[in-house]
XYZ file of C-alpha atoms in Angstrom:
663
model
C 0.170 -0.176 -0.329
C 1.063 3.319 -0.459
C 2.323 6.238 2.003
C -0.329 8.098 3.934
C 0.174 11.115 5.321
C -1.537 10.192 8.632
C -3.785 13.217 10.990
C -3.302 13.609 14.486
C -6.332 11.681 15.530
C -5.484 8.844 13.391
C -1.932 8.806 15.245
C -3.361 7.675 18.192
C -5.585 5.603 16.495
C -2.763 3.666 15.405
C -0.868 3.564 18.236
C -3.875 1.457 19.715
C -3.436 -0.886 16.901
C -0.141 -1.027 17.301
C -0.521 -3.080 20.474
C -3.941 -4.023 19.944
C -4.977 -5.249 16.824
C -2.774 -5.817 14.028
C -1.656 -9.236 15.884
C -5.384 -11.128 16.450
C -5.382 -14.266 18.394
C -4.448 -17.623 17.118
C -3.109 -16.704 14.111
C 0.499 -16.368 12.161
C 1.406 -13.126 10.860
C 4.053 -12.936 8.286
C 4.160 -9.408 7.135
C 5.075 -6.238 9.205
C 3.440 -3.388 10.125
C 3.058 -0.027 7.785
C 1.997 1.944 10.290
C 3.330 3.032 13.109
C 3.526 6.103 15.699
C 5.105 6.232 19.535
C 3.150 8.242 21.775
C 4.078 11.919 22.681
C 4.033 12.303 26.286
C 3.728 16.193 25.521
C 0.204 15.397 23.992
C -3.053 15.601 26.634
C -4.775 12.243 27.816
C -7.391 11.723 29.995
C -6.307 10.492 33.737
C -8.106 7.774 34.123
C -10.296 4.677 31.862
C -12.397 2.695 33.130
C -12.321 -0.997 31.303
C -15.991 -2.451 30.908
C -14.613 -5.801 30.411
C -12.772 -8.684 31.651
C -9.644 -11.219 31.060
C -7.166 -10.927 27.627
C -8.776 -7.236 26.684
C -9.170 -5.743 29.548
C -5.195 -6.470 30.572
C -4.151 -5.543 27.081
C -5.961 -2.142 27.222
C -4.464 -1.530 30.807
C -1.274 -2.494 29.631
C -1.574 0.456 26.827
C -3.197 3.102 29.349
C 0.330 2.142 31.665
C 2.635 3.131 28.980
C 0.514 6.249 28.432
C 0.375 7.170 32.163
C -3.199 6.634 32.549
C -4.984 5.624 35.425
C -7.352 2.592 34.984
C -10.488 1.205 36.624
C -11.577 -2.510 36.545
C -14.902 -3.693 36.820
C -15.714 -7.081 37.998
C -18.037 -9.799 38.882
C -17.945 -11.415 42.547
C -16.235 -14.684 40.978
C -13.876 -12.372 39.582
C -12.544 -10.897 42.233
C -8.706 -12.166 42.156
C -8.535 -12.203 38.162
C -5.499 -10.478 36.513
C -7.189 -7.358 35.030
C -8.454 -6.917 38.722
C -4.768 -7.162 40.026
C -3.172 -5.237 37.261
C -6.068 -2.133 37.684
C -5.066 0.950 39.904
C -8.541 0.592 40.913
C -10.996 -2.425 41.105
C -15.556 -2.589 41.614
C -17.153 -5.638 41.994
C -20.486 -4.842 39.657
C -22.501 -8.138 40.494
C -22.348 -11.688 40.594
C -21.175 -14.057 37.881
C -23.678 -13.683 35.126
C -22.879 -11.462 32.753
C -26.366 -10.005 32.693
C -25.694 -9.519 36.309
C -22.264 -7.786 36.266
C -20.611 -7.120 32.825
C -23.567 -6.355 31.224
C -25.183 -4.338 33.977
C -24.949 -0.891 32.846
C -26.696 0.631 35.973
C -23.611 -1.393 38.116
C -21.003 0.321 35.890
C -22.082 3.783 35.086
C -22.168 3.692 39.035
C -18.749 2.580 39.316
C -17.764 5.531 36.622
C -19.268 7.988 39.014
C -17.520 6.700 42.206
C -14.376 6.533 40.618
C -14.538 9.345 38.559
C -13.406 7.569 35.480
C -12.858 10.308 32.717
C -13.449 7.759 29.546
C -14.649 3.845 29.003
C -13.066 1.469 26.939
C -15.369 -1.465 26.863
C -13.459 -3.838 24.909
C -15.148 -6.835 22.308
C -18.162 -8.584 23.314
C -20.130 -7.335 26.305
C -20.979 -3.394 25.967
C -18.957 -2.777 22.971
C -21.155 -2.312 20.262
C -24.339 -1.413 22.651
C -26.172 1.700 21.787
C -27.578 2.123 24.847
C -24.726 2.141 26.823
C -23.134 4.904 24.530
C -25.782 6.560 24.781
C -25.862 7.169 28.882
C -22.032 7.868 28.187
C -22.618 10.430 26.439
C -25.282 12.135 28.570
C -22.745 11.620 31.924
C -20.152 13.450 29.793
C -18.379 10.396 29.708
C -15.906 9.749 26.675
C -16.705 6.478 25.012
C -13.184 5.098 23.060
C -14.763 3.684 20.075
C -17.182 5.318 17.425
C -20.156 7.712 18.103
C -23.349 6.334 18.802
C -25.005 6.969 15.759
C -21.848 4.580 13.987
C -22.896 2.089 16.447
C -26.238 2.236 15.472
C -25.906 1.725 12.194
C -23.532 -0.995 12.186
C -23.922 -2.813 15.278
C -27.829 -4.238 13.940
C -27.344 -6.386 11.056
C -30.199 -5.603 9.459
C -29.867 -1.856 9.119
C -25.754 -2.311 8.442
C -26.963 -4.236 5.172
C -29.333 -1.674 3.922
C -26.617 1.205 4.921
C -24.029 -1.258 2.659
C -26.298 -1.396 -0.231
C -26.615 2.180 -0.600
C -22.630 2.898 -0.156
C -22.256 0.544 -3.566
C -21.075 -2.095 -0.755
C -21.885 -5.502 -2.287
C -24.177 -7.491 0.211
C -25.358 -11.201 -0.007
C -28.849 -11.946 -0.904
C -31.494 -12.727 1.842
C -34.555 -11.172 3.759
C -33.710 -7.572 5.258
C -36.088 -7.104 8.015
C -36.735 -9.069 11.324
C -37.969 -13.014 11.513
C -40.447 -12.777 14.095
C -41.350 -16.508 14.740
C -40.349 -20.433 13.404
C -43.066 -20.556 10.622
C -42.127 -17.163 9.059
C -38.886 -18.530 9.107
C -39.593 -20.787 7.426
C -41.394 -19.458 4.568
C -38.455 -16.640 3.612
C -36.176 -18.988 3.989
C -38.201 -21.595 0.780
C -38.088 -18.185 -1.159
C -34.479 -17.152 -0.386
C -33.668 -20.832 -1.448
C -31.268 -23.205 0.903
C -29.171 -23.157 2.337
C -29.383 -20.582 4.219
C -28.255 -18.832 7.373
C -30.058 -17.749 10.486
C -28.463 -14.862 12.694
C -28.920 -12.655 15.278
C -29.645 -8.859 14.702
C -27.489 -7.879 17.177
C -24.699 -10.695 16.883
C -21.569 -11.246 16.434
C -18.668 -13.860 17.308
C -20.528 -16.623 16.030
C -23.367 -16.929 18.336
C -26.932 -17.069 17.780
C -25.721 -18.286 13.924
C -27.021 -21.389 12.499
C -27.206 -22.798 8.855
C -30.363 -24.789 7.909
C -30.726 -26.836 4.892
C -34.477 -27.472 5.140
C -37.494 -25.991 7.058
C -36.900 -28.811 10.024
C -33.225 -27.221 10.444
C -35.066 -24.113 9.908
C -37.761 -24.265 12.716
C -34.463 -25.658 15.113
C -31.819 -22.809 14.158
C -34.568 -20.159 14.842
C -35.044 -21.374 18.130
C -31.190 -21.943 19.190
C -30.239 -18.876 17.619
C -32.840 -16.852 18.780
C -31.929 -18.114 22.537
C -28.258 -17.674 22.015
C -29.263 -13.712 20.640
C -31.070 -13.348 23.810
C -28.942 -14.728 26.292
C -25.221 -13.485 25.161
C -27.005 -9.604 23.448
C -30.127 -9.200 25.137
C -31.671 -8.898 21.724
C -33.730 -12.421 19.742
C -33.704 -10.570 16.875
C -33.087 -12.733 13.946
C -32.866 -12.444 10.054
C -32.396 -14.926 7.694
C -30.286 -14.637 4.085
C -28.842 -16.903 1.465
C -25.536 -19.597 2.516
C -22.922 -18.940 0.673
C -21.515 -22.769 0.771
C -17.798 -23.385 1.198
C -16.657 -19.451 1.610
C -13.585 -17.804 2.551
C -14.063 -15.448 5.722
C -11.805 -12.362 5.223
C -11.637 -9.228 7.086
C -10.401 -5.346 6.220
C -9.242 -3.250 9.202
C -10.054 0.424 8.855
C -9.283 3.568 10.879
C -11.067 6.194 10.748
C -11.381 9.993 12.173
C -13.638 12.661 12.792
C -12.353 14.828 10.023
C -13.743 12.653 7.142
C -10.184 10.724 6.653
C -10.574 6.760 6.533
C -7.896 4.348 5.245
C -7.864 0.347 5.671
C -4.669 -1.404 7.024
C -5.544 -4.764 4.525
C -6.733 -7.766 5.770
C -6.710 -11.021 7.800
C -7.813 -14.623 7.015
C -9.711 -16.039 9.517
C -11.770 -18.914 7.315
C -10.128 -21.561 10.110
C -13.940 -21.792 12.257
C -15.717 -23.860 14.308
C -19.742 -22.899 14.998
C -18.909 -19.840 12.884
C -16.258 -18.655 15.419
C -12.546 -18.178 14.501
C -9.889 -20.732 15.261
C -7.379 -19.207 13.438
C -6.388 -16.181 11.258
C -3.293 -15.236 9.067
C -2.811 -12.020 7.336
C -2.085 -11.528 4.587
C -4.471 -13.716 2.966
C -2.805 -16.257 0.501
C -5.462 -16.062 -1.451
C -6.256 -12.828 -2.235
C -4.719 -11.035 -5.542
C -3.618 -6.715 -5.247
C -6.837 -5.887 -7.111
C -9.472 -7.651 -5.096
C -7.399 -6.677 -2.273
C -7.664 -3.102 -3.201
C -11.468 -3.517 -3.909
C -11.877 -4.960 -0.866
C -10.087 -2.295 1.474
C -12.057 0.388 -0.819
C -15.600 -0.879 -0.176
C -14.529 -1.065 3.387
C -14.001 2.663 3.360
C -16.986 3.664 1.613
C -18.812 1.582 4.082
C -16.674 3.688 7.410
C -17.428 7.061 5.539
C -20.797 6.360 4.924
C -21.663 5.958 8.865
C -19.145 8.610 9.316
C -17.147 6.002 11.703
C -14.075 7.166 13.555
C -12.079 4.399 15.849
C -10.589 1.445 14.792
C -13.331 -1.343 13.462
C -13.404 -4.467 11.103
C -15.576 -4.730 8.130
C -15.991 -8.749 7.528
C -16.349 -10.209 3.322
C -17.206 -13.710 2.611
C -15.244 -14.405 -0.539
C -16.174 -17.237 -2.454
C -14.051 -19.411 -5.148
C -13.896 -16.809 -7.652
C -13.058 -13.908 -6.084
C -16.656 -12.705 -5.385
C -16.904 -11.032 -2.135
C -19.970 -9.991 -0.153
C -20.052 -7.237 3.083
C -20.562 -9.507 6.068
C -20.607 -6.892 9.112
C -18.781 -4.356 10.771
C -17.754 -4.864 14.187
C -17.415 -1.223 15.564
C -14.184 -2.276 17.922
C -11.199 -3.651 18.058
C -10.915 -6.785 16.615
C -9.558 -10.287 18.556
C -12.030 -13.198 17.884
C -12.997 -15.743 20.267
C -11.265 -19.217 19.883
C -13.090 -22.126 20.492
C -12.598 -25.974 19.612
C -14.809 -29.056 21.133
C -16.518 -28.575 24.156
C -15.741 -26.334 26.021
C -13.798 -26.848 29.733
C -13.830 -25.425 32.806
C -11.078 -25.355 35.666
C -8.458 -24.397 37.415
C -5.002 -23.883 35.570
C -2.309 -25.856 38.175
C 0.253 -25.308 36.208
C 0.658 -22.199 32.978
C 3.559 -21.544 31.321
C 3.656 -18.926 28.287
C 6.663 -19.360 24.938
C 7.972 -16.396 25.489
C 11.447 -17.837 25.595
C 10.699 -18.098 21.883
C 11.802 -15.140 19.321
C 8.852 -13.503 16.838
C 6.181 -14.688 19.837
C 3.745 -13.017 21.240
C 0.555 -13.898 23.494
C -1.935 -11.676 25.164
C -3.926 -13.152 27.747
C -5.904 -12.640 31.296
C -4.921 -15.423 33.228
C -2.119 -16.599 35.336
C -1.620 -19.958 36.919
C -3.681 -20.620 39.424
C -6.667 -18.575 37.697
C -10.110 -20.317 37.059
C -11.683 -20.813 33.529
C -15.122 -20.177 34.873
C -18.391 -21.727 33.447
C -19.872 -18.296 33.031
C -17.370 -16.675 30.477
C -15.852 -17.813 26.950
C -13.205 -20.259 28.016
C -10.564 -18.615 26.227
C -7.308 -19.040 28.351
C -4.614 -16.556 25.554
C -3.672 -15.294 22.325
C -0.925 -16.976 20.730
C 0.922 -14.768 17.590
C 3.776 -15.905 15.404
C 5.281 -13.785 13.153
C 7.983 -14.358 10.354
C 9.806 -12.273 7.632
C 8.152 -15.362 5.459
C 5.090 -17.513 6.041
C 7.377 -20.466 5.874
C 9.312 -19.333 8.730
C 6.269 -17.784 10.542
C 4.155 -20.980 10.580
C 7.566 -22.988 11.799
C 7.673 -20.385 14.901
C 4.028 -20.930 15.474
C 4.943 -24.552 15.610
C 7.519 -24.336 18.337
C 5.537 -22.056 20.033
C 2.809 -24.261 20.684
C 4.824 -27.156 21.608
C 6.154 -24.977 24.034
C 2.870 -24.085 25.681
C 2.394 -25.049 29.368
C -1.312 -25.669 30.001
C -2.377 -27.712 32.928
C -5.570 -28.190 34.735
C -7.938 -27.897 31.805
C -8.507 -29.064 28.521
C -7.258 -26.914 24.945
C -7.300 -26.752 21.781
C -3.355 -26.620 21.479
C -3.487 -30.174 19.337
C -5.875 -28.817 17.004
C -4.215 -25.988 16.610
C -1.254 -27.675 15.603
C -2.666 -30.120 13.037
C -4.545 -27.210 11.700
C -0.701 -25.610 10.524
C 0.696 -28.356 9.520
C -1.788 -29.842 7.250
C -1.121 -30.373 3.796
C -3.855 -28.196 2.990
C -3.392 -25.084 5.430
C 0.254 -25.224 4.475
C -0.911 -25.150 0.743
C -3.726 -22.255 1.232
C -7.010 -24.397 0.322
C -8.651 -23.186 2.794
C -12.747 -22.803 3.638
C -15.170 -21.953 6.339
C -15.586 -25.497 5.978
C -11.900 -26.594 6.071
C -12.603 -28.381 9.883
C -15.723 -30.469 8.684
C -13.863 -31.194 5.255
C -10.724 -32.353 6.706
C -12.577 -33.854 10.363
C -15.770 -35.070 8.976
C -15.986 -37.807 12.085
C -15.231 -34.778 14.939
C -11.072 -34.053 15.785
C -9.402 -36.892 17.568
C -5.613 -35.253 18.155
C -2.792 -36.665 15.704
C -2.888 -40.057 13.803
C 0.547 -42.008 14.221
C 2.170 -43.243 10.825
C 4.492 -46.164 11.570
C 7.282 -43.434 11.847
C 6.249 -41.198 14.459
C 4.651 -43.821 16.429
C 7.641 -45.669 16.552
C 9.379 -42.446 17.793
C 6.372 -41.965 20.296
C 7.182 -45.506 21.578
C 10.813 -44.642 21.527
C 10.688 -41.558 23.507
C 8.390 -43.127 26.323
C 10.863 -45.828 26.441
C 13.621 -43.432 27.219
C 11.623 -41.718 29.565
C 10.540 -44.372 31.125
C 14.559 -45.486 31.584
C 15.734 -42.221 32.783
C 13.213 -42.444 35.676
C 14.544 -45.568 36.425
C 17.785 -44.753 36.800
C 17.241 -41.890 38.469
C 14.405 -43.536 41.527
C 17.711 -45.643 42.389
C 20.140 -42.493 42.891
C 19.827 -40.601 46.423
C 22.013 -37.469 47.073
C 24.155 -39.561 44.246
C 24.419 -42.429 46.444
C 23.162 -46.239 44.928
C 19.822 -47.674 46.573
C 19.447 -51.175 46.909
C 17.606 -52.079 43.512
C 17.088 -55.066 41.401
C 18.505 -53.944 38.274
C 22.559 -53.167 38.519
C 23.686 -49.899 37.988
C 25.959 -50.646 35.381
C 23.286 -51.883 32.944
C 23.083 -50.611 29.624
C 20.624 -52.708 27.247
C 16.821 -52.777 28.361
C 13.810 -55.035 26.727
C 10.625 -53.247 27.722
C 6.686 -53.820 26.597
C 4.933 -50.048 25.318
C 1.379 -50.484 25.453
C -0.290 -48.449 23.298
C -4.306 -48.212 22.019
C -2.749 -50.620 18.896
C -1.641 -53.297 21.480
C 1.543 -54.245 22.728
C 4.993 -53.349 21.243
C 8.361 -55.233 22.156
C 11.400 -52.563 22.474
C 14.547 -53.389 22.827
C 16.545 -49.922 24.481
C 20.909 -49.297 25.183
C 21.967 -46.462 26.790
C 25.372 -44.628 25.812
C 25.365 -41.096 27.834
C 22.261 -39.154 26.805
C 21.444 -40.916 23.866
C 19.036 -44.047 23.694
C 18.994 -46.367 21.030
C 15.468 -47.905 20.541
C 14.980 -50.798 18.577
C 10.932 -51.223 17.712
C 8.372 -51.756 15.329
C 11.096 -53.345 12.895
C 13.259 -50.036 12.992
C 15.807 -47.852 15.237
C 15.716 -44.661 16.595
C 18.076 -42.972 18.397
C 16.700 -40.279 21.116
C 18.880 -37.590 23.563
C 18.211 -34.989 25.347
C 18.941 -33.293 28.788
C 16.179 -35.333 30.521
C 15.632 -32.977 33.210
C 12.281 -34.451 34.756
C 11.319 -31.377 36.856
C 10.968 -29.299 33.731
C 7.662 -29.641 32.246
C 9.024 -29.337 28.756
C 11.322 -31.964 27.524
C 12.783 -30.715 24.305
C 14.619 -34.246 22.239
C 16.662 -34.511 19.300
C 14.644 -37.898 17.571
C 16.345 -39.360 14.447
C 18.156 -35.789 13.984
C 15.097 -34.283 14.679
C 14.105 -31.735 17.362
C 10.785 -32.165 19.318
C 9.430 -30.685 22.350
C 7.747 -33.690 24.332
C 5.965 -32.873 27.467
C 4.895 -35.769 30.083
C 1.936 -35.210 31.746
C 1.908 -37.124 34.556
C 3.657 -40.745 35.051
C 3.317 -43.138 37.865
C 4.964 -46.334 39.140
C 2.702 -48.534 37.091
C 3.982 -47.188 34.399
C 1.568 -45.629 32.780
C 2.805 -42.215 30.756
C 1.317 -39.140 29.875
C 2.920 -38.118 26.772
C 1.779 -34.552 24.849
C 4.064 -35.535 21.325
C 3.516 -33.652 18.188
C 0.251 -31.519 20.115
C -1.336 -34.493 20.786
C -1.635 -36.385 24.389
C -1.039 -40.279 24.260
C -1.735 -42.946 26.965
C 1.054 -45.598 27.131
C 2.390 -47.643 29.087
C 6.068 -49.113 30.276
C 6.353 -52.482 31.767
C 9.507 -54.483 31.318
C 9.415 -58.048 30.131
C 8.380 -59.629 33.592
C 5.817 -57.200 34.578
C 4.541 -57.746 30.918
C 3.933 -61.241 31.382
C 2.370 -60.833 35.085
C 0.072 -57.891 33.592
C -1.066 -60.679 31.191
C -2.826 -62.178 33.929
C -5.106 -59.175 34.967
C -8.372 -58.858 34.285
C -9.260 -55.954 32.064
C -12.215 -53.029 33.131
C -15.556 -53.505 31.170
C -16.057 -50.150 29.758
C -19.573 -48.425 30.909
C -22.669 -48.776 28.259
C -23.403 -45.393 27.440
C -26.116 -46.379 25.212
C -28.754 -46.600 28.443
C -27.305 -43.345 29.771
C -26.863 -39.728 28.579
C -24.350 -37.653 30.791
C -23.557 -34.248 30.458
C -20.501 -33.603 27.778
C -19.752 -30.081 29.830
C -20.063 -28.207 32.585
C -23.095 -25.764 32.026
C -26.449 -24.677 32.767
C -29.733 -26.768 31.791
C -31.618 -24.300 29.492
C -34.217 -26.831 28.107
C -35.380 -30.632 28.809
C -37.817 -32.196 26.284
C -38.590 -35.887 28.028
C -40.277 -37.238 30.878
C -40.385 -40.949 32.257
C -42.158 -43.159 30.057
C -41.985 -40.854 26.678
C -40.689 -42.639 23.755
C -37.202 -41.541 22.106
C -36.215 -42.253 18.731
C -32.699 -41.772 17.427
C -31.367 -38.542 16.819
C -33.997 -37.153 18.576
C -33.739 -33.856 21.308
C -33.506 -34.850 25.218
C -32.372 -31.741 27.019
C -30.558 -28.265 26.024
C -27.110 -26.993 28.163
C -25.583 -23.942 27.793
C -22.526 -23.606 28.050
C -20.266 -20.232 28.027
C -23.199 -18.552 26.008
C -23.578 -21.434 23.635
C -26.044 -24.202 23.521
C -25.773 -27.428 22.824
C -28.512 -29.699 21.776
C -28.017 -33.642 23.442
C -29.538 -35.809 21.498
C -30.901 -40.148 21.887
C -28.137 -42.506 20.695
C -30.887 -45.120 19.887
C -34.770 -45.834 20.156
C -35.950 -46.391 23.668
C -38.471 -45.249 26.588
C -37.418 -43.020 29.152
C -36.888 -44.354 32.272
C -36.287 -40.950 35.069
C -34.549 -37.546 34.184
C -32.316 -36.269 36.602
C -32.011 -32.689 35.522
C -34.424 -29.538 35.583
C -34.134 -26.562 33.251
C -32.286 -23.762 35.508
C -30.172 -26.665 37.199
C -25.720 -26.096 36.785
C -24.807 -29.071 35.846
C -20.749 -30.898 35.695
C -19.112 -32.851 33.292
C -19.856 -36.328 33.525
C -23.574 -35.713 35.392
C -26.234 -38.470 34.741
C -29.202 -36.472 32.950
C -31.394 -38.736 31.579
C -31.674 -42.664 32.169
C -33.248 -44.368 29.075
C -35.061 -48.773 28.949
């Protein structure tokens, strides 16, 4: 892009973008920012800003405020009283109990906090009240600055129906669909039939993938209408929906825009956000491998046209869907700094018993709002942090991302590192052959972790065997003195059996210094390293290739949980004698789950669709669980009769709790 003369007001925005927007979460960035500024201490700023948010974004805003010498005020729910953003702020005010509607969306309590602390401005972050026009109005009435766009821009762009009409008037490409509010499920079916399936049902006030469903027929339209309206009401306090044509197999590409109050606006290139689960971004990449200069410029110019049409004045993001022929359509405009919620699989809650970010690596950035000991709560998005890597080339950025993921230490909760690592190393992703359907196409039966081939299986088995021997040798020594042991210390050859899910493997190990030579499955593997068993990271060289493994757990019976290539594998290493005895041990019979329904995640029961004595068909909905503001329909796996129901709407359930029994 050609150089631009930047106005002073845009300079201030660019400072924020430099720290808050160019490097979005979970992405490999392989370009350099074309604009940068340094804050001038002589420039007048606010004395105190209240951040009406939590977690990573609140912490990131506070860091920038501290660099600029601005005091900060945190708001928090009662369960967030010990959160990192609360500790980081100069002042903190509790604004209510855990549910977002009673705390982070509680405008009355937040307005009281503003008055009590004397904050001159509010930064809303993203989500929560960031695009709430009523909140912006109330701030304006109190004479408090809203760090974001003007109220009229929030009103125009925060509503998908109105924003689409404005986009049309501004000659911005839009998706065909119904421009009014859909009020009932039957009306939704009629509109969908008129548009033609498939259709996208989406919350008018929504964002972040919440309140969105794809429907391919009338039944899915009715179901989508119900779930989308419930999610929209829960997340945004607004259950209005719209319907538009679903563009099959598109790319999701965003353009960053900056505008000031003097009519100046510019675009700052794009981010590819096509890797998604349930319409929520998992990986972002800048620049897109798909766009050519002509398409990129056309999208940027339309993004600026839209910003000017609504007299926009802030940093924002214009989202487009792009088809295989590079036709692009306006999706929505986010009137905020964009930082996407990312999710994989089912939400996980718990305490981070150990947490270590890969900040020892160069060209790595981590944005987080947690620390070791923090709780990931059922009440909020289960985001741990955002990992950003960058480099001079795409290959360099991806290689650094792979290293960073391997060096992330997260204990106490499940996470999406296995998926992220598989995505960035997948041939389709590397070649740029992606769309919003990438995950369901690549993992049609769901993601099950890294799939071992012969070579990687040998590496895993050899590493487990070497780790086992290292631990055995260490246990024979106490402060350098030998302990009585059944194995002589000078032993340098061992016969072992390593059990993996696919069976038991005979392994022969020899040791010379820090190098183990392992014969397994007809091949030979050399494994070497420093073997520091006290470290959560296990950097090894396996057949000349550097790998970073993690020993997540191990016990005296030889069971080891080993993280290898991002995925956790359960192995058991036994001596030859122990393996012979183990063959006589009875195996635990797995529970028959076809007649019971357990909660797959912690959450709140939204609806129960059956009662004792009801017949149910295979695939019929039994109940709905809401977790982190997303609703999940749980269905019967077979035709049966309901024996008993152990939950009711409004109850909080934990992972594994019994919900319904079938006869």
